[in-house]
C-alpha cells in the first residue's frame, strides 16, 4: 500500500539557487483496482488481486529547503507494488506525497503506462508554476 | 458505424487539480468513403465497401468532472472499423463525441494516417485553449 | 473471409535466375476467433464478432515461373479483415495460398502481431529450403 | 511543368473549427535548372535537361472553406518531375499554387532537399500567422 | 509462486509443418531471493521480501502437437511476481515448465534483466537443436 | 530509357586481391509500366506515361579487371527516370548491364522500393557466389 | 578533490557579439559520499572510499570577456574522480567554479547521472537569464 | 585560408516574402591553431601545421535581396581546410563573411565539432532577431 | 589495482544444461599507463597517474559448476579504477581472472573503449569454443 | 602523402592467445585525384588540388607479435589529408601499410565514404582468413 512515511529528505545543499532535479523511474508497477481490462475474475485469483500495471514515473521539481533522498524514493515507489490503484489516482497521489514532504517551488509527476487494450496512457500532473526558462 | 453511445466515463479522482491525460491508440482503422485512391470499383467489391485506412489516434485532454473509461474508448474506436469516412471527418467526429461526454477543460485529437499515394497525412483538431505550461 | 481466388500472378521476367522477392505488408488486420483476451462477450456484440488483431506480414520467396501481382496480394490480405482466425492459422494459411498459386523455389511468411495482454507474438513458417547465400 | 490546374479541392467538412492538416510527400523530384553542381554539360544530354533533385515536401495548413484533395496533390507534385527549377522557387511556387486554390487561414510549405555537394538544404515558406497553441 | 498449473495449451493447427513461434513478454517481475544488491534488511521489510527485479522474457519454439495458450502464459508469468528467485533459476524454470506442457521440437527462453549495480544481465537457455535455416 | 552505353570502367588498382565494393544509390526513380496501382489513365496523361516509382539501389561486387566508374553509374541510373519498367525487371536489368561491362567475380543488386498499396517490396538478384567470409 | 585552480581561460575572440558555447562531457565520474545505495561498508574498503558515480556533464554559456580553455576543463573535471560528492553539490559546484573564472552572461550546467537503484537523475542549475531566442 | 571572395549570390526569387533557408554542411574541417590538445609538436610536423578539427556547420537565414549560391558556399567552406583557427573564431568568421555578402534579415551559424579530449563542443552565433513563428 | 580476490561465485543452479550468461558493464574506468595520447606530464600530476580511460565491458559465458556473483563482479571491475593498464592487457586480464575462478565451458570478454585521438577501439578475447547454435 | 613510416607498434601483451582488435576512425579525409565529380577545374584551384573526400575507416585484426600504436595510427591517417587518391587505392593501401608493419594473423580494412553524386561507397579489403567464431 502506498506508504508516504517511507519518504526521507536531506537538506538542499544550494537553497539560495533555483535549480531543477529530474528523476526517471522505469520500474514502477501496481495492480489494476478492477482486474478489469484484460483478465476475468477467475484468473486474477491467482494473484489475489487485479492485473499488474507497469509504468515509468518521471518526477521533476525545484527544491526549496530539502531534496528527496533517492533510496527512500525507490522504497516508496516499491510500496505501490501490490496495491490496486487507478492510473490517474497513482500519479496524483505520488505528486501529493512527494510535494508534502519536500514543499518544492514547483513539481511535476508524469506516469507513462504500458499499452493496455491497444492503448497507451500518459498522465501528467503539476503543482506550482514552472520556473520560466 | 461510429457509435458514441459506447463511450463511458468515471468520476475524475482529482477534480480540484488541472492535470493532463494523453492516450495513444495505434490500431485505428476505417474505410475510405470513395474507395478512391488506390483501388478501382471492381476490386472493392471484395470488401463490399471502400479501401481500408489505418491511423494512430492521439487524444489529450484536461478532465473536468469525468474521465473517459479506457475500455469503452477502445470499443468506440473499433466501431469505425467498417465505416467509410474521410480523414478530416473522422478526427473531428472523435473530438466531438469525446468532448460531448467528458466536457473537458480542453481536448486535442490527432489522427496520424498511413501513407496513401506516397503522401502521409496528419489531422489535428482541438477545443478549448491548452493550459499554459 | 480469406479468399485465395483474389491472388493473381504474372510471368517471372527472369526465370533463368534465382532471385529473391521480399514484401512487407504493415496493414494486416483480422479478428480474434474467440473474442478472447481483451474483451468480454457483451462488448464484442458491437462488432458482431471477435476483437481486432493487427500485424505486419513479411513474405519472402524465390519465384519459379510466376510472381505474385502486388495489387492482387493487397486485396487478398484485405480479405482477412472481418474473419476470425488464430495467429498460427493465419500465417500458415497465407503461406499455403501463396505457394499454391506461385509454386516458388522456397517461400517464407512471417506474421508480426501487435501486443496483446502485454505479450508480442511473431509466427514464422516456410516451405522449401532457402537458397544458400 | 508545374501545373496548378491539376489541384482539386473538396468542401471543408468542419469549417466552423480551426484545425490543422499536415501532409508529408517524400517522393518529390525535379531537375536542376542549371545542370550545375554535379554534372557537366555533356553528361546531361543523356537526360535532355538538368541533373535530378530529390526532396520531401511538407505541407501544413488550417483550411477555410475547402481542403486539398489528396490524389490531385500527388499529381500536381508529379508535374515538377521533368521541370528545371531552383529549390527556393519550387517551395515558394508550391505555396503560391496551393494557397491560391485553398485560401487557407495559414499555410506552410517546407522542402527538405537531398545532399548536393556535401550540403543539405531545407527551405521553409509560410503565408498567414500560425494559429497560437 | 511460479505455478506451472496455470499453463494451458491448444492443438497445433499445422502439426505437419515445422514453424516457429516467438513471444516477447516485457512485463516480467519477480523479487530478489536475497534482498541483496541494492537494499539493506530494514528497507526490505516494507515489502516483506526481497527487492524487485524486472526483465523482458523472450520465448521461441517450434511446436509439436500443442501450442501455449497466450492468456495462460500471461497468468503463469504473473505468478512469479511475489516470488524470490535468482535470474538463472527463473529462466531455466520457465524453460522447464513450458517445455513440459508443450513438448516442443526445440525451445529457447531468454531473460533480459534490468541494470543492477550498473550491470545488465541476459540469461539464455534452450532445449533441443534449433531447426537449421 | 536504360542506357548501358553510359557505363564506364577504370582498371582495378588491386587486381591481385579479392576485395568488395558496395554502393548505395538512394535516388533511383522510374515509371510504372502499367500506370496501374495508384492512378487511372486520365491522371497519367499529365506525365505522358505511368506513375513514378522510387527505390534505393544497392550494388555490391568483387571486381576482376575493372571497376565501375562512379559518375557514369549515376548517369546510367538516371537513364531509367522516364522509362516504364517492372521492379523485377529493373533490378535484373541493372545486374545484367553492370556485370556485362565489369565481369566481376560476383555481384549482387538489391532494389528497395517505396511503399505502394501499403506494401513495400525488395528485390535481390546475384550472379556468382559470394566470396566466403 | 575538485580543483578550480586547474581552470584556464582565453580571451573571447568575439566579445562584441552574444554567442553560445555548449560542451558535452560524457566521461565524468566521482564517488558517492555515503557509499550508500548499492554497496555496504565492507565492500567499499576495496576502493578506500564510496561507490563510483558516472555522469555526462553539459555546460552551456554565453561568454563575456573570456572563454573556458577546453583542455583545462577536462583536467578540472578529472579532479572529481576520487572525491566523494552528492549529485546536487557536484553540479552546483561546477557551475560556481566555472562562472567565477569566466563571468559569463549566463551559464547552465546539467549533470545527467547513470541509473542507481533503478532511478536515473538529472540535475540542472543556471546563473543569469538565457538570452531570448 | 578562409576566403570570403569565393562566396557568390543569386537574386532572391521571392524577395516579397520572408522565408527561411537552412543548410547543413557535415564535411567541414580545419586545423587547430595550437596543435595543442591531442598531439605534440613533433608529430604535427608531419602535417606542417596543427591537428585536424572536424565539424558539421549549420547555416540558417531569411534572405533579403540575395541568396548564397550553394556551390560557392561549398568552396568557401573548403577554404578552411588547411587553416589553423579556433572553434569560436571559425563560427563567428563564417557568420561575418556570409552575412556581409547576403545582408540577410537574420542569420544563425552553428558549428558542431567532434569530440576532443572526451568533450564535444557546439558554438552558436546569430545576427538579427529570428522571425517570430 | 585489479584484484581477482574480490571475485566470488555461487553454485550453478542448472549444471546439467548448457546455458549462456551475458553481462554488460558500462561503467568501467581505468587509467592510461602512459598518460600519453591526450595530456602532458604536468597535467597528469593533478591525478597522480595517467589519463582516465572509459569502456563498456561485455562478458559472456556458459557456466560449468559455478556462476560469477554479480555484486563481487562489480567490485572487481571497480578495482581497475586507479590502475594504469593498456586496453589489450585489461581485456585479457579480465578474461584470465574470471575464467580462473569460474572454469566456464567457454567465455568471451569484449572491451568497448571510448574515442581517443578520434579513434574508437574494441578488444575481443575468448577461451574455449562457443557452443554451436 | 600517405606515410607508412609514421606507423609504430608495441609488443602484443598476450601473444599466446588469438584475440581481435577493432578500431573505428571517423575522421579520415583525402582529396579526389581527379577533382572530378563535383567541381570544375577553376574551383579546385582554390585548394591547389582535387575535391575533398571524407570516410570512416574501420580496421580489424588479430595481432601476432605486435599491435599498432594508436597515436601513430592517427598520424598515419592524417597523412592522407592533402593527397589525391582513389577510394579503392586508399583502402588497399592502408591494408598494405598496416599489415606490413604488424604481420597480423588476419586483417580487414573497410572505408565507408560519404555520398558523392547521390551515391555512397563502401570498400572492404582483407588479408588472411578470419579466425572462425
Short mmCIF file of N, CA, C and O in Angstrom, two decimals, chain A residues 73-128:
data_model
loop_
_atom_site.label_atom_id
_atom_site.label_comp_id
_atom_site.label_asym_id
_atom_site.label_seq_id
_atom_site.Cartn_x
_atom_site.Cartn_y
_atom_site.Cartn_z
N UNK A 73 13.03 7.18 -2.01
CA UNK A 73 12.07 7.30 -3.12
C UNK A 73 11.84 5.94 -3.77
O UNK A 73 10.70 5.56 -4.08
N UNK A 74 12.93 5.19 -3.95
CA UNK A 74 12.83 3.85 -4.53
C UNK A 74 11.91 2.97 -3.68
O UNK A 74 11.00 2.30 -4.20
N UNK A 75 12.11 3.02 -2.38
CA UNK A 75 11.29 2.19 -1.49
C UNK A 75 9.83 2.64 -1.51
O UNK A 75 8.91 1.83 -1.50
N UNK A 76 9.62 3.96 -1.55
CA UNK A 76 8.25 4.48 -1.61
C UNK A 76 7.54 3.99 -2.87
O UNK A 76 6.39 3.54 -2.82
N UNK A 77 8.24 4.02 -4.02
CA UNK A 77 7.61 3.57 -5.28
C UNK A 77 7.36 2.06 -5.22
O UNK A 77 6.36 1.57 -5.74
N UNK A 78 8.27 1.30 -4.57
CA UNK A 78 8.03 -0.14 -4.41
C UNK A 78 6.74 -0.41 -3.63
O UNK A 78 6.12 -1.45 -3.79
N UNK A 79 6.36 0.54 -2.77
CA UNK A 79 5.22 0.27 -1.89
C UNK A 79 3.88 0.26 -2.64
O UNK A 79 2.85 -0.10 -2.07
N UNK A 80 3.88 0.62 -3.94
CA UNK A 80 2.66 0.51 -4.76
C UNK A 80 2.52 -0.89 -5.36
O UNK A 80 1.49 -1.19 -5.97
N UNK A 81 3.53 -1.74 -5.23
CA UNK A 81 3.62 -3.00 -5.98
C UNK A 81 2.37 -3.87 -5.89
O UNK A 81 1.92 -4.41 -6.90
N UNK A 82 1.82 -4.01 -4.72
CA UNK A 82 0.69 -4.92 -4.58
C UNK A 82 -0.59 -4.19 -4.22
O UNK A 82 -1.48 -4.73 -3.58
N UNK A 83 -0.67 -2.95 -4.68
CA UNK A 83 -1.82 -2.11 -4.38
C UNK A 83 -2.66 -1.91 -5.64
O UNK A 83 -2.12 -1.66 -6.72
N UNK A 84 -3.98 -2.02 -5.50
CA UNK A 84 -4.87 -1.76 -6.63
C UNK A 84 -5.17 -0.28 -6.71
O UNK A 84 -5.71 0.29 -5.76
N UNK A 85 -4.82 0.39 -7.83
CA UNK A 85 -4.97 1.84 -7.90
C UNK A 85 -5.09 2.26 -9.37
O UNK A 85 -4.42 1.72 -10.24
N UNK A 86 -6.00 3.22 -9.64
CA UNK A 86 -6.17 3.76 -10.99
C UNK A 86 -4.95 4.60 -11.39
O UNK A 86 -4.31 5.21 -10.54
N UNK A 87 -4.68 4.64 -12.71
CA UNK A 87 -3.57 5.47 -13.22
C UNK A 87 -3.66 6.91 -12.69
O UNK A 87 -2.68 7.47 -12.18
N UNK A 88 -4.81 7.51 -12.87
CA UNK A 88 -4.97 8.93 -12.52
C UNK A 88 -4.71 9.15 -11.03
O UNK A 88 -4.11 10.14 -10.62
N UNK A 89 -5.20 8.21 -10.22
CA UNK A 89 -5.02 8.37 -8.78
C UNK A 89 -3.56 8.15 -8.37
O UNK A 89 -3.02 8.88 -7.53
N UNK A 90 -2.88 7.21 -9.01
CA UNK A 90 -1.49 6.92 -8.66
C UNK A 90 -0.61 8.14 -8.90
O UNK A 90 0.19 8.54 -8.05
N UNK A 91 -0.76 8.75 -10.08
CA UNK A 91 0.09 9.90 -10.41
C UNK A 91 -0.19 11.07 -9.48
O UNK A 91 0.74 11.71 -8.96
N UNK A 92 -1.44 11.36 -9.23
CA UNK A 92 -1.76 12.48 -8.34
C UNK A 92 -1.36 12.18 -6.89
O UNK A 92 -0.95 13.08 -6.16
N UNK A 93 -1.47 10.92 -6.51
CA UNK A 93 -1.06 10.53 -5.16
C UNK A 93 0.45 10.73 -4.97
O UNK A 93 0.90 11.25 -3.93
N UNK A 94 1.24 10.31 -5.95
CA UNK A 94 2.69 10.49 -5.86
C UNK A 94 3.03 11.98 -5.76
O UNK A 94 3.88 12.40 -4.95
N UNK A 95 2.34 12.78 -6.57
CA UNK A 95 2.57 14.23 -6.51
C UNK A 95 2.23 14.78 -5.12
O UNK A 95 2.98 15.58 -4.54
N UNK A 96 1.10 14.33 -4.57
CA UNK A 96 0.70 14.80 -3.23
C UNK A 96 1.73 14.41 -2.17
O UNK A 96 2.17 15.24 -1.37
N UNK A 97 2.12 13.14 -2.18
CA UNK A 97 3.04 12.65 -1.15
C UNK A 97 4.41 13.33 -1.24
O UNK A 97 4.98 13.75 -0.23
N UNK A 98 4.92 13.42 -2.45
CA UNK A 98 6.27 13.99 -2.62
C UNK A 98 6.28 15.49 -2.32
O UNK A 98 7.24 16.01 -1.74
N UNK A 99 5.24 16.19 -2.73
CA UNK A 99 5.25 17.65 -2.53
C UNK A 99 4.99 17.98 -1.06
O UNK A 99 5.45 19.00 -0.55
N UNK A 100 4.28 17.11 -0.35
CA UNK A 100 4.05 17.37 1.07
C UNK A 100 5.37 17.29 1.85
O UNK A 100 5.66 18.15 2.68
N UNK A 101 6.19 16.29 1.56
CA UNK A 101 7.44 16.16 2.34
C UNK A 101 8.55 17.10 1.88
O UNK A 101 9.46 17.40 2.65
N UNK A 102 8.48 17.58 0.62
CA UNK A 102 9.59 18.42 0.15
C UNK A 102 9.20 19.90 0.02
O UNK A 102 10.08 20.74 -0.06
N UNK A 103 7.91 20.20 -0.07
CA UNK A 103 7.48 21.60 -0.23
C UNK A 103 8.30 22.29 -1.32
O UNK A 103 8.93 23.33 -1.10
N UNK A 104 8.27 21.76 -2.56
CA UNK A 104 9.13 22.30 -3.62
C UNK A 104 8.58 23.63 -4.17
O UNK A 104 7.41 23.96 -3.94
N UNK A 105 9.41 24.35 -4.93
CA UNK A 105 8.92 25.58 -5.59
C UNK A 105 7.90 25.21 -6.67
O UNK A 105 6.91 25.89 -6.86
N UNK A 106 8.16 24.16 -7.42
CA UNK A 106 7.12 23.53 -8.25
C UNK A 106 7.54 22.07 -8.44
O UNK A 106 8.71 21.72 -8.28
N UNK A 107 6.59 21.24 -8.81
CA UNK A 107 6.88 19.82 -9.01
C UNK A 107 5.91 19.26 -10.05
O UNK A 107 4.73 19.61 -10.09
N UNK A 108 6.43 18.38 -10.94
CA UNK A 108 5.59 17.70 -11.92
C UNK A 108 5.82 16.20 -11.81
O UNK A 108 6.97 15.75 -11.69
N UNK A 109 4.74 15.41 -11.88
CA UNK A 109 4.85 13.96 -11.92
C UNK A 109 4.15 13.46 -13.18
O UNK A 109 3.01 13.85 -13.46
N UNK A 110 4.86 12.64 -13.96
CA UNK A 110 4.28 12.07 -15.17
C UNK A 110 4.33 10.55 -15.05
O UNK A 110 5.38 9.98 -14.72
N UNK A 111 3.20 9.90 -15.31
CA UNK A 111 3.16 8.43 -15.33
C UNK A 111 2.92 7.96 -16.76
O UNK A 111 1.91 8.29 -17.37
N UNK A 112 3.88 7.22 -17.29
CA UNK A 112 3.84 6.76 -18.68
C UNK A 112 3.56 5.24 -18.63
O UNK A 112 4.47 4.43 -18.45
N UNK A 113 2.29 4.87 -18.79
CA UNK A 113 1.85 3.50 -18.56
C UNK A 113 1.93 2.65 -19.83
O UNK A 113 1.69 3.15 -20.93
N UNK A 114 2.22 1.36 -19.66
CA UNK A 114 2.30 0.42 -20.79
C UNK A 114 0.94 0.24 -21.48
O UNK A 114 -0.10 0.48 -20.87
N UNK A 115 1.01 -0.22 -22.72
CA UNK A 115 -0.19 -0.46 -23.54
C UNK A 115 -1.15 -1.43 -22.85
O UNK A 115 -0.75 -2.50 -22.39
N UNK A 116 -2.41 -1.06 -22.80
CA UNK A 116 -3.49 -1.94 -22.35
C UNK A 116 -4.64 -1.82 -23.35
O UNK A 116 -5.05 -0.69 -23.65
N UNK A 117 -5.12 -2.94 -23.86
CA UNK A 117 -6.21 -2.89 -24.84
C UNK A 117 -5.80 -2.12 -26.09
O UNK A 117 -6.63 -1.49 -26.73
N UNK A 118 -4.49 -2.16 -26.40
CA UNK A 118 -4.01 -1.48 -27.59
C UNK A 118 -3.87 0.03 -27.42
O UNK A 118 -3.60 0.74 -28.38
N UNK A 119 -4.02 0.54 -26.20
CA UNK A 119 -3.97 1.99 -25.95
C UNK A 119 -2.92 2.30 -24.89
O UNK A 119 -2.86 1.65 -23.85
N UNK A 120 -2.07 3.30 -25.17
CA UNK A 120 -1.05 3.76 -24.24
C UNK A 120 -1.56 5.00 -23.53
O UNK A 120 -2.14 5.88 -24.17
N UNK A 121 -1.34 5.11 -22.21
CA UNK A 121 -1.82 6.28 -21.46
C UNK A 121 -0.67 6.98 -20.75
O UNK A 121 0.19 6.31 -20.18
N UNK A 122 -0.70 8.30 -20.78
CA UNK A 122 0.29 9.11 -20.07
C UNK A 122 -0.47 10.15 -19.24
O UNK A 122 -1.28 10.89 -19.79
N UNK A 123 -0.21 10.19 -17.93
CA UNK A 123 -0.90 11.13 -17.04
C UNK A 123 0.14 12.12 -16.53
O UNK A 123 1.22 11.71 -16.10
N UNK A 124 -0.18 13.42 -16.55
CA UNK A 124 0.78 14.46 -16.19
C UNK A 124 0.13 15.45 -15.23
O UNK A 124 -0.85 16.10 -15.58
N UNK A 125 0.69 15.56 -14.01
CA UNK A 125 0.12 16.48 -13.02
C UNK A 125 1.22 17.36 -12.44
O UNK A 125 2.38 16.95 -12.39
N UNK A 126 0.84 18.57 -11.98
CA UNK A 126 1.85 19.52 -11.52
C UNK A 126 1.30 20.41 -10.43
O UNK A 126 0.12 20.75 -10.44
N UNK A 127 2.16 20.84 -9.52
CA UNK A 127 1.79 21.90 -8.58
C UNK A 127 2.81 23.02 -8.73
O UNK A 127 3.99 22.79 -8.95
N UNK A 128 2.33 24.27 -8.63
CA UNK A 128 3.20 25.42 -8.80
C UNK A 128 3.48 25.66 -10.26
O UNK A 128 3.19 24.82 -11.11
#
